[in-house]
Amino acid sequence: MNASFGAALAAAREAAAAQHYPQGCLYVIATPIGNLADIGLRALHVLQLVDAVACEDTRHTQALLRAYGIEKTAWLSVHRHNEAAGAQEVVARLQQGQRVAYASDAGTPGVSDPGARVVAAVAAAGLPVVPIPGPSSVTTLLSAMPSHLEDSAFVFAGFLPAKAGERQQAVEALQRESRPVVVLEAPHRIAALADALAALGERGVTVGRELTKQFEEIATLRCDALPAWLQASPQRSRGEFALVLHAVAQVRDEGEARRVLQLLLAELPTKTAVKLAAEITGAARNELYEQALAWKKEGAG
C-alpha cells in the first residue's frame, strides 16, 4: 500500500460505513483517470466491502486496489470482448446474494468503456445497480475550457471511428453541430484525428492531454492548427486525450427574435414563450426574458 492512503481508508470507513449497501447488488465504480488521489471515499469503502470485483483488466485494477491497501481474492475479467458472457457471471453472483463491484480501467464504466452491457443484464434480471460517482475526463476538461457553454449544453461524441473514411464522415457531421462537442482519443490515433479535425478550420478546440496526471496539458487553439501543435513536441502525442470542439457562434437576427417572442407571448406564459423563442431563433434566453419583462412593464404603465 502507498502509505499516504492509510488515512484515506480510515476516513472512508468513518464517512461511508454507516450507509446501507444491499447484498445482491452491482456497484458501478468510477476510478481515477490518472491521479490516485482522486478516488472517492465511498468508492474506497465499497471496494473493501464487496465480495467480488469485475473489471476491464484485472491486472490494472489489482494494482490500483493494492496502492490503496485493498486486497481482494475474487476477480472477474469483464472487457469489451467478453462482456456479454461476463455479465451473466456477474448476474449469477448477485443472485447468490453477493455484492459485486464493476470498474473499468479509468473513469466511469459504460462511458466509452465497457460496463453498459453488464448494467443492462443486471437490470434485466431485476437486480439493483448503485452508481458510485467519481472522476471523468469529460467533465474535467469542460470545467477548464475557456469558452462559455451556452445553457450548459454539450454533445458527447466519445471515440470517433478508427477507419479513415468513417472518421471523416463523423467529422463532417460534427461540422453541422453548433453545440460544444466532446471527443476522446488514444495516443496512437491522435495524429489522424487532428488531421481530420483540421477540416473544421477556424473552429476553436480545447485539448486536454494526460488530464489529472503529472504532465497534464490543456491548450486552446483553432482546429486547423491542431496538427502543427501536436508536431511541435514529441511529448504531445503521448497520453490519453479529451478534446472539446467549441460551440459555433450563431449569427442572430435580434429583430426576428423579438418578433417571434411577441407572437409566442400572445399565446403562452412568459417563461414558456422565452424558452421557445430562444430555441427557435438562437437568441440568448436571458436577453429575451429581460425584453419580455420590459414589454410587460410598459403595458402595465
C-alpha positions as MATLAB code, in Angstrom:
seq = 'MNASFGAALAAAREAAAAQHYPQGCLYVIATPIGNLADIGLRALHVLQLVDAVACEDTRHTQALLRAYGIEKTAWLSVHRHNEAAGAQEVVARLQQGQRVAYASDAGTPGVSDPGARVVAAVAAAGLPVVPIPGPSSVTTLLSAMPSHLEDSAFVFAGFLPAKAGERQQAVEALQRESRPVVVLEAPHRIAALADALAALGERGVTVGRELTKQFEEIATLRCDALPAWLQASPQRSRGEFALVLHAVAQVRDEGEARRVLQLLLAELPTKTAVKLAAEITGAARNELYEQALAWKKEGAG';
ca = [
       0.000    0.000    0.000;
       1.038    3.562   -0.659;
       1.498    4.765    2.937;
      -0.272    8.039    2.241;
      -3.570    6.199    1.666;
      -3.756    4.631    5.121;
      -5.602    7.658    6.449;
      -7.874    7.620    3.395;
      -9.078    4.079    4.170;
      -9.837    5.085    7.747;
     -11.652    8.189    6.505;
     -13.640    6.063    4.050;
     -14.854    3.778    6.831;
     -15.717    6.759    9.017;
     -17.577    8.622    6.281;
     -19.314    5.809    4.433;
     -19.690    2.745    6.655;
     -22.978    3.872    8.207;
     -24.728    3.925    4.821;
     -26.755    0.985    3.536;
     -25.083   -1.323    0.995;
     -27.587   -4.020   -0.009;
     -26.473   -7.518   -0.920;
     -27.166   -8.900   -4.373;
     -26.322   -5.501   -5.812;
     -23.955   -4.299   -8.550;
     -21.837   -1.278   -7.606;
     -20.590    0.647  -10.660;
     -17.461    2.452   -9.511;
     -15.692    5.353  -11.213;
     -11.923    5.160  -10.711;
      -9.183    7.779  -11.177;
      -8.239    8.789  -14.722;
      -4.625    9.300  -13.688;
      -4.231   10.758  -10.206;
      -4.686    8.136   -7.471;
      -5.757   10.828   -5.010;
      -8.966   11.412   -6.995;
     -10.578    8.227   -5.635;
     -13.753    8.881   -3.662;
     -14.231    7.831   -0.024;
     -17.392    5.879   -0.822;
     -15.578    4.099   -3.663;
     -12.804    3.052   -1.278;
     -15.304    1.729    1.251;
     -17.338   -0.222   -1.314;
     -14.215   -1.760   -2.852;
     -13.308   -3.077    0.597;
     -16.849   -4.326    1.203;
     -17.749   -6.195   -1.997;
     -17.426   -9.959   -2.397;
     -16.020   -9.748   -5.938;
     -14.578   -7.175   -8.303;
     -15.395   -7.333  -12.010;
     -13.176   -5.148  -14.154;
     -11.885   -4.401  -17.631;
      -8.312   -5.500  -16.829;
      -7.734   -7.470  -13.617;
      -4.001   -6.672  -13.564;
      -4.633   -2.945  -13.788;
      -7.388   -2.886  -11.149;
      -5.456   -5.200   -8.786;
      -2.531   -2.766   -8.903;
      -4.909    0.141   -8.270;
      -6.513   -1.506   -5.226;
      -3.159   -2.575   -3.799;
      -1.989    1.042   -3.962;
      -4.875    1.832   -1.609;
      -4.137   -1.159    0.624;
      -7.116   -3.228   -0.547;
      -6.658   -6.931   -1.268;
      -9.401   -8.969   -2.949;
      -9.420  -12.669   -3.844;
     -12.459  -12.867   -6.152;
     -11.890  -11.277   -9.563;
     -13.936  -11.356  -12.772;
     -12.449  -10.244  -16.085;
     -15.193   -8.414  -17.989;
     -13.974   -6.457  -21.015;
     -15.375   -5.433  -24.404;
     -14.589   -8.832  -25.970;
     -16.387  -10.960  -23.362;
     -18.816   -8.503  -21.805;
     -21.986  -10.426  -22.674;
     -20.729  -13.671  -21.087;
     -19.066  -11.821  -18.204;
     -22.304  -10.024  -17.455;
     -24.060  -13.359  -16.904;
     -21.404  -14.391  -14.396;
     -21.948  -11.127  -12.553;
     -25.711  -11.758  -12.534;
     -25.180  -15.294  -11.159;
     -23.113  -13.970   -8.252;
     -25.680  -11.281   -7.483;
     -28.450  -13.891   -7.457;
     -26.423  -15.722   -4.801;
     -26.595  -12.575   -2.664;
     -23.062  -11.339   -3.313;
     -22.096   -7.709   -3.665;
     -20.138   -7.136   -6.888;
     -18.250   -4.021   -7.976;
     -17.542   -3.182  -11.602;
     -14.663   -0.858  -12.574;
     -13.209   -0.010  -15.969;
      -9.537    0.909  -16.335;
     -10.154    4.608  -15.692;
     -13.109    6.915  -15.220;
     -16.749    5.913  -15.286;
     -17.705    2.455  -16.643;
     -20.050    2.495  -19.619;
     -18.857    5.909  -20.854;
     -16.722    4.916  -23.878;
     -15.634    1.944  -21.740;
     -17.127   -1.493  -21.021;
     -19.854   -1.680  -18.402;
     -23.087   -0.787  -20.190;
     -23.887   -4.414  -21.071;
     -23.214   -5.508  -17.511;
     -25.607   -2.881  -16.163;
     -28.240   -3.822  -18.763;
     -28.003   -7.522  -17.906;
     -28.255   -6.852  -14.170;
     -31.270   -4.581  -14.667;
     -32.927   -7.165  -16.952;
     -32.549   -9.721  -14.174;
     -34.415   -7.392  -11.820;
     -31.372   -6.758   -9.653;
     -30.289   -3.364   -8.272;
     -27.445   -1.201   -9.606;
     -25.845    1.511   -7.472;
     -23.519    4.045   -9.162;
     -20.531    5.294   -7.178;
     -19.573    8.550   -8.959;
     -16.067    9.859   -9.427;
     -13.556   11.139  -11.986;
     -14.485   11.756  -15.623;
     -12.277   13.188  -18.367;
     -15.390   14.698  -19.960;
     -16.422   16.937  -17.081;
     -12.802   17.529  -16.073;
     -11.971   19.175  -19.396;
     -15.301   21.001  -19.730;
     -14.731   22.658  -16.366;
     -11.398   24.076  -17.511;
     -12.129   25.170  -21.087;
     -12.009   28.945  -21.631;
     -15.223   29.065  -23.664;
     -18.714   29.630  -22.321;
     -21.141   26.701  -22.526;
     -24.417   28.236  -23.714;
     -27.140   26.943  -21.370;
     -24.552   24.360  -20.179;
     -25.402   22.167  -23.195;
     -22.851   19.966  -24.938;
     -22.668   16.811  -27.060;
     -20.598   13.763  -26.102;
     -19.277   12.021  -29.216;
     -16.740    9.759  -27.473;
     -14.235    7.968  -29.706;
     -14.702    8.628  -33.426;
     -14.393    5.661  -35.857;
     -10.892    4.280  -36.414;
     -11.281    3.833  -40.194;
     -10.328    6.949  -42.173;
     -13.487    7.134  -44.296;
     -15.859    6.637  -41.381;
     -13.899    9.094  -39.258;
     -14.142   11.727  -41.998;
     -17.909   11.232  -42.201;
     -18.140   11.659  -38.429;
     -16.146   14.915  -38.584;
     -18.433   16.218  -41.339;
     -21.392   15.503  -39.061;
     -19.668   17.387  -36.228;
     -19.256   20.365  -38.532;
     -23.055   20.677  -38.598;
     -23.291   20.509  -34.793;
     -23.387   24.029  -33.318;
     -23.036   22.965  -29.664;
     -19.728   22.105  -27.964;
     -18.706   18.508  -28.740;
     -16.525   16.295  -26.513;
     -14.301   13.784  -28.312;
     -11.935   11.223  -26.780;
      -8.853    9.736  -28.418;
      -5.930    7.382  -27.751;
      -2.292    8.402  -28.349;
      -1.735    6.126  -31.353;
      -4.657    7.743  -33.217;
      -4.431   11.376  -32.127;
      -2.437   12.486  -35.204;
      -5.056   11.035  -37.559;
      -7.840   12.686  -35.582;
      -6.001   16.034  -35.649;
      -5.671   15.838  -39.425;
      -9.381   15.108  -39.770;
     -10.435   17.912  -37.401;
      -8.242   20.390  -39.303;
     -11.021   20.461  -41.906;
     -13.122   22.419  -39.366;
     -10.809   25.394  -39.947;
     -11.201   28.316  -37.537;
     -13.483   26.473  -35.130;
     -11.961   26.507  -31.662;
     -10.865   23.342  -29.875;
      -9.642   22.805  -26.329;
      -7.284   19.843  -25.962;
      -6.741   18.041  -22.671;
      -3.769   15.663  -22.572;
      -2.894   13.415  -19.621;
      -5.632   15.015  -17.522;
      -5.010   14.879  -13.732;
      -1.512   13.417  -14.261;
       1.891   14.970  -13.611;
       2.340   16.187  -17.191;
      -1.222   17.386  -17.709;
      -1.565   19.849  -20.561;
      -4.588   21.905  -21.609;
      -4.435   24.108  -24.701;
      -6.976   26.063  -26.739;
      -6.388   26.698  -30.443;
      -8.008   26.553  -33.870;
      -8.822   23.168  -35.353;
      -6.623   23.824  -38.388;
      -3.674   24.489  -36.047;
      -4.064   21.194  -34.177;
      -1.720   19.052  -36.369;
       1.114   21.607  -36.053;
       0.540   21.864  -32.296;
       0.956   18.110  -31.928;
       4.092   18.053  -34.090;
       5.720   20.881  -32.115;
       6.751   18.445  -29.355;
       7.103   14.632  -29.291;
       5.520   14.638  -25.821;
       2.251   15.999  -27.197;
       1.396   12.738  -28.945;
       1.645   10.762  -25.714;
      -1.055   10.019  -23.196;
      -4.827    9.919  -23.345;
      -6.729   12.799  -24.919;
     -10.032   14.566  -24.405;
     -10.984   17.370  -26.777;
     -13.847   19.866  -26.850;
     -14.879   21.430  -30.139;
     -16.177   24.871  -29.228;
     -19.727   25.979  -29.935;
     -20.257   27.644  -33.299;
     -21.055   31.326  -32.911;
     -24.609   31.936  -34.070;
     -25.414   34.947  -36.226;
     -28.626   36.199  -34.669;
     -31.304   38.491  -36.079;
     -32.407   40.410  -32.993;
     -35.455   41.820  -34.787;
     -36.626   38.340  -35.762;
     -36.062   37.082  -32.221;
     -38.240   39.856  -30.807;
     -40.942   39.243  -33.426;
     -41.068   35.533  -32.559;
     -41.132   36.353  -28.849;
     -44.062   38.744  -29.279;
     -46.066   36.138  -31.153;
     -45.417   33.489  -28.514;
     -46.180   35.833  -25.604;
     -49.647   36.398  -27.044;
     -50.440   32.717  -26.559;
     -48.135   31.346  -23.862;
     -46.845   32.097  -20.347;
     -43.697   34.231  -20.265;
     -41.211   31.516  -19.325;
     -42.533   29.099  -21.950;
     -42.557   31.788  -24.635;
     -38.986   32.816  -23.815;
     -37.758   29.229  -23.859;
     -39.323   28.503  -27.243;
     -38.178   31.796  -28.770;
     -34.597   31.077  -27.705;
     -34.721   27.600  -29.227;
     -36.260   28.852  -32.482;
     -34.029   31.886  -33.056;
     -30.808   31.043  -31.198;
     -31.070   34.272  -29.179;
     -29.884   34.266  -25.562;
     -32.652   33.219  -23.196;
     -31.767   35.778  -20.510;
     -31.913   38.635  -23.057;
     -35.307   37.514  -24.304;
     -36.599   37.221  -20.742;
     -35.464   40.762  -19.944;
     -37.204   42.006  -23.112;
     -40.419   40.215  -22.151;
     -40.362   41.812  -18.684;
     -39.725   45.227  -20.211;
     -42.765   44.838  -22.510;
     -44.873   43.701  -19.597;
     -43.792   46.718  -17.564;
     -44.591   49.080  -20.464;
     -48.022   47.512  -20.812;
     -48.707   47.893  -17.107;
     -47.606   51.538  -17.226;
];
